[in-house]
PDB file of C-alpha atoms in Angstrom:
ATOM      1  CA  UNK V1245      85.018  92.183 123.114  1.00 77.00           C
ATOM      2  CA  UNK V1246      81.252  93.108 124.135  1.00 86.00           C
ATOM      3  CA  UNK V1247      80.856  93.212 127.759  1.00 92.00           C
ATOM      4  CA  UNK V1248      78.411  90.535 129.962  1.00 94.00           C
ATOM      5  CA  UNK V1249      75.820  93.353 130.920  1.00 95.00           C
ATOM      6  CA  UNK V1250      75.930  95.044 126.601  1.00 96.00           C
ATOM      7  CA  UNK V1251      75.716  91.608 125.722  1.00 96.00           C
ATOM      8  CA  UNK V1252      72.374  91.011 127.972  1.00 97.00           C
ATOM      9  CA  UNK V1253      70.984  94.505 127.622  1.00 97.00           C
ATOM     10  CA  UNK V1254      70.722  94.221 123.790  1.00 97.00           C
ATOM     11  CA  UNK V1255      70.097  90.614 123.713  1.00 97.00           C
ATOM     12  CA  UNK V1256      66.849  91.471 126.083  1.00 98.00           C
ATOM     13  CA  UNK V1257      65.680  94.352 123.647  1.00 97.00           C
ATOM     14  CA  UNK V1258      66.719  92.201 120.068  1.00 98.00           C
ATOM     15  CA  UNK V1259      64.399  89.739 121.525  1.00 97.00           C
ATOM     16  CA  UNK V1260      61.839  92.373 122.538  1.00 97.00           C
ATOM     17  CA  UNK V1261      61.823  91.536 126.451  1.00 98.00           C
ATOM     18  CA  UNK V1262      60.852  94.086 128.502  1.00 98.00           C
ATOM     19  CA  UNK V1263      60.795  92.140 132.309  1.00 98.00           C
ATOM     20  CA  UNK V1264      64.361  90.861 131.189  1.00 98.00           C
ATOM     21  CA  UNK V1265      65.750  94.323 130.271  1.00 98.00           C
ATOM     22  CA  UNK V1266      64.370  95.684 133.185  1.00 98.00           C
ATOM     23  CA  UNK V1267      65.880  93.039 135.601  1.00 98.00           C
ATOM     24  CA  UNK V1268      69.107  94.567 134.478  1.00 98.00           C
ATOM     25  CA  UNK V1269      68.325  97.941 136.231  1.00 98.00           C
ATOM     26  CA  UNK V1270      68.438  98.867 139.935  1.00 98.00           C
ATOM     27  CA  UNK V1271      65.182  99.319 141.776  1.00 97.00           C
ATOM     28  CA  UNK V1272      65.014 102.699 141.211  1.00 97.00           C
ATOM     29  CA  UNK V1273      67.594 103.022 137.991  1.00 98.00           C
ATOM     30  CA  UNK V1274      65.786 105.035 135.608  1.00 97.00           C
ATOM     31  CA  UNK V1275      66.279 105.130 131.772  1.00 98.00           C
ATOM     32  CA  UNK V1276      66.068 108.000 129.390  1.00 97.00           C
ATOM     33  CA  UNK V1277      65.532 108.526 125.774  1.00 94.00           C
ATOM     34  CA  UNK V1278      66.282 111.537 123.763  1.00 92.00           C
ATOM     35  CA  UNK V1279      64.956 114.108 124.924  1.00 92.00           C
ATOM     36  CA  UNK V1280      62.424 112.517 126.727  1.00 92.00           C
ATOM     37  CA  UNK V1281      60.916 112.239 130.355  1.00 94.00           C
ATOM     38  CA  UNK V1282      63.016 109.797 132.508  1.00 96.00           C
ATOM     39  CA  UNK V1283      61.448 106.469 133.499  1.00 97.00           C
ATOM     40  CA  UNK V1284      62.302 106.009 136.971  1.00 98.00           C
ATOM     41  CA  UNK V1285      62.179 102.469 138.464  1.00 97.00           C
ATOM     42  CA  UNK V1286      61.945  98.510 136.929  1.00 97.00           C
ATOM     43  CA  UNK V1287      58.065  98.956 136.450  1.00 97.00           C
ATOM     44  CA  UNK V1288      58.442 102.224 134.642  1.00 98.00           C
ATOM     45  CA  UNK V1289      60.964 101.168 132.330  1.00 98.00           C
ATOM     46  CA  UNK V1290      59.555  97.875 131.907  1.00 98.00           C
ATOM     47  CA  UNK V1291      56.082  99.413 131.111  1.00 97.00           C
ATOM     48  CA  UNK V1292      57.999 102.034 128.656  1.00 96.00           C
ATOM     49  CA  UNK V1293      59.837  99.553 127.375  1.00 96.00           C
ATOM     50  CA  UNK V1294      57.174  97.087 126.431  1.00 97.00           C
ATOM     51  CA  UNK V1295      54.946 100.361 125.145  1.00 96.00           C
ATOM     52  CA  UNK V1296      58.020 101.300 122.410  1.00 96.00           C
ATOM     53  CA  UNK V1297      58.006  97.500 121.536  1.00 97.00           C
ATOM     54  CA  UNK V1298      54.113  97.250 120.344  1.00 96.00           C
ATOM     55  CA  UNK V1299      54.980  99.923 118.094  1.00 96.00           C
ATOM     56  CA  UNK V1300      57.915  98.102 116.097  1.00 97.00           C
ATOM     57  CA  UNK V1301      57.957  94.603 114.408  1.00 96.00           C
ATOM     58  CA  UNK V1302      61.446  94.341 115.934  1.00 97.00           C
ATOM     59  CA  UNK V1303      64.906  95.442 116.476  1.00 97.00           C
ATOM     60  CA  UNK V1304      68.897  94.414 115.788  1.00 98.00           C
ATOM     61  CA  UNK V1305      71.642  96.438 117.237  1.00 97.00           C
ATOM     62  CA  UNK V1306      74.996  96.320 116.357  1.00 97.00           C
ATOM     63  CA  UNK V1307      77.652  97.410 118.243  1.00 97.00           C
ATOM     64  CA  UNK V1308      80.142  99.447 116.561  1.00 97.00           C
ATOM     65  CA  UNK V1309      82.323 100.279 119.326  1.00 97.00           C
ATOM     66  CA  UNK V1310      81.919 100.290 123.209  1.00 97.00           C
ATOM     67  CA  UNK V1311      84.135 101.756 126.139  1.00 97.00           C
ATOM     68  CA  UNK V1312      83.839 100.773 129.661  1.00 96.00           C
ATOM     69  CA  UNK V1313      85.693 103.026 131.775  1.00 96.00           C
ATOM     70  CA  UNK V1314      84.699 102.425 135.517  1.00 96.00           C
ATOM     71  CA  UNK V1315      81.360 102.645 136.353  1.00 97.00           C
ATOM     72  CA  UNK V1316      80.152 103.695 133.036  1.00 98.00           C
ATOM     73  CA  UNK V1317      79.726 102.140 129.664  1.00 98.00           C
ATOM     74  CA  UNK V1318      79.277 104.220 126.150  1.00 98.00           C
ATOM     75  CA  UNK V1319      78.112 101.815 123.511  1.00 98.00           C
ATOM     76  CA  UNK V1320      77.978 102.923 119.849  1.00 98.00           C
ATOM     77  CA  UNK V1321      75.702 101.354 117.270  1.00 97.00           C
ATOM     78  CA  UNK V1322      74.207 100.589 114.229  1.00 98.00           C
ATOM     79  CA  UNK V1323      70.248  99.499 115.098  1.00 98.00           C
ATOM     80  CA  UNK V1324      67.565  98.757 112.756  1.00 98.00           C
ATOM     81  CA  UNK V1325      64.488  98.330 113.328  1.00 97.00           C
ATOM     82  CA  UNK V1326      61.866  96.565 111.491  1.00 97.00           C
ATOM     83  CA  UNK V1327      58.684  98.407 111.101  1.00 96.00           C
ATOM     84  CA  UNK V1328      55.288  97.282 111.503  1.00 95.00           C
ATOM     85  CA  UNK V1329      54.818  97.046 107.891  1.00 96.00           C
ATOM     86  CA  UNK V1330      58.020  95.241 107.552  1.00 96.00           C
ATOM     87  CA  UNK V1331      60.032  97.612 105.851  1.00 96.00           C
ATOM     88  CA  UNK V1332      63.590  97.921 107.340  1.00 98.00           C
ATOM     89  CA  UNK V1333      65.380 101.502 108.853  1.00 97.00           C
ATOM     90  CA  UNK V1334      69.360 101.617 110.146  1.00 98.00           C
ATOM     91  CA  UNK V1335      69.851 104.004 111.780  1.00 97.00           C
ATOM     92  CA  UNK V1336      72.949 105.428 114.612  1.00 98.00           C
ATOM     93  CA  UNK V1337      72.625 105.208 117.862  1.00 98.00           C
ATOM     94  CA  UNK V1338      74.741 106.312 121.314  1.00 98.00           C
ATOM     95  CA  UNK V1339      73.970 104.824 124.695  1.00 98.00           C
ATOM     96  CA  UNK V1340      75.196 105.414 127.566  1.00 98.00           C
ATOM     97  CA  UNK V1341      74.748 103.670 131.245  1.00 98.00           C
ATOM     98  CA  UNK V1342      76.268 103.790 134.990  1.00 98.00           C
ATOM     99  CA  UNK V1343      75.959 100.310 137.498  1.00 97.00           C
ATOM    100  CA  UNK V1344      75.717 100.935 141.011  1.00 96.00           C
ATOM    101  CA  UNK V1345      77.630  98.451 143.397  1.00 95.00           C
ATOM    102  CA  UNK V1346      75.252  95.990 142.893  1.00 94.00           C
ATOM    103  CA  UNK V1347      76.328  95.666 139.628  1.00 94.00           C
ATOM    104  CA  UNK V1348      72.846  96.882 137.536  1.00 97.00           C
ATOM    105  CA  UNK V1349      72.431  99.449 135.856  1.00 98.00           C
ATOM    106  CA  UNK V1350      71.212 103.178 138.015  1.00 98.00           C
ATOM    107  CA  UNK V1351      70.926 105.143 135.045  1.00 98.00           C
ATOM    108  CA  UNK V1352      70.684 104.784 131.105  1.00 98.00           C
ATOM    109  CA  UNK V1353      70.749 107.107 128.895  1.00 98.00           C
ATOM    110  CA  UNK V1354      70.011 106.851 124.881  1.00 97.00           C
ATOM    111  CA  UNK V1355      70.913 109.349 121.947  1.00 97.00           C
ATOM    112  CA  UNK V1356      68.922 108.864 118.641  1.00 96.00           C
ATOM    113  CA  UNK V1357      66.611 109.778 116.294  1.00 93.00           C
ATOM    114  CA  UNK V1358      63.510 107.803 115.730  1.00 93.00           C
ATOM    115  CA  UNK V1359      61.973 109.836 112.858  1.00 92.00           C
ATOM    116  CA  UNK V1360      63.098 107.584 110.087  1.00 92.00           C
ATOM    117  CA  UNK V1361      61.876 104.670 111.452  1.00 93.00           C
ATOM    118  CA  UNK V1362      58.153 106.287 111.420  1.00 92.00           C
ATOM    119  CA  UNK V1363      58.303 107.915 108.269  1.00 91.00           C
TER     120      UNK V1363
END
């Protein structure tokens, strides 16, 4: 069974919502992808957030498994993106996130690579 907050987080980004998925982080909670620069606080990730989205026609994730132990959540998936020229690219994808006591999210991290989707 999905949890409440992996249910919301990937509803929020299916649905291409930036100022929803970044309600779900602490004030300062910062996201990182790949290998990329953090984005530290709601505006940042909301801003980053809503920056990736203009690039894509849209987005499905799957979840293939997820573990919540404590604190911290692991989610495995399948996403696939739609690209701006409609075609279609699945492709794996690991995140990972810690809540605070306030129950949002501090930090997020996500493991993937985006080069088929822009190939």
């Amino acid at each position: 069974m999905t949890s409440a907050l992996t249910a919301a987080a990937f509803q929020a980004v299916d649905t291409l919502d930036a100022k929803s998925y970044a309600e779900l982080f602490a004030p300062d909670g910062k996201i990182t992808f790949g290998n990329g620069a953090a984005l530290e606080g709601r505006d940042a990730v909301e801003a980053g957030c809503a920056g990736f989205f203009d690039t894509i026609g849209g987005m499905r994730h799957d979840i293939v498994n997820e573990w919540v132990v404590g604190k911290d959540t692991i989610v495995e998936l399948v996403v696939t993106y739609t690209r701006k020229d409609g075609r279609k690219v699945s492709i794996p994808v690991v995140s990972i996130w810690t809540v605070g006591d306030s129950g949002l999210i501090d930090e997020y991290r996500v493991f993937f690579d985006l080069a088929p989707v822009f190939a």
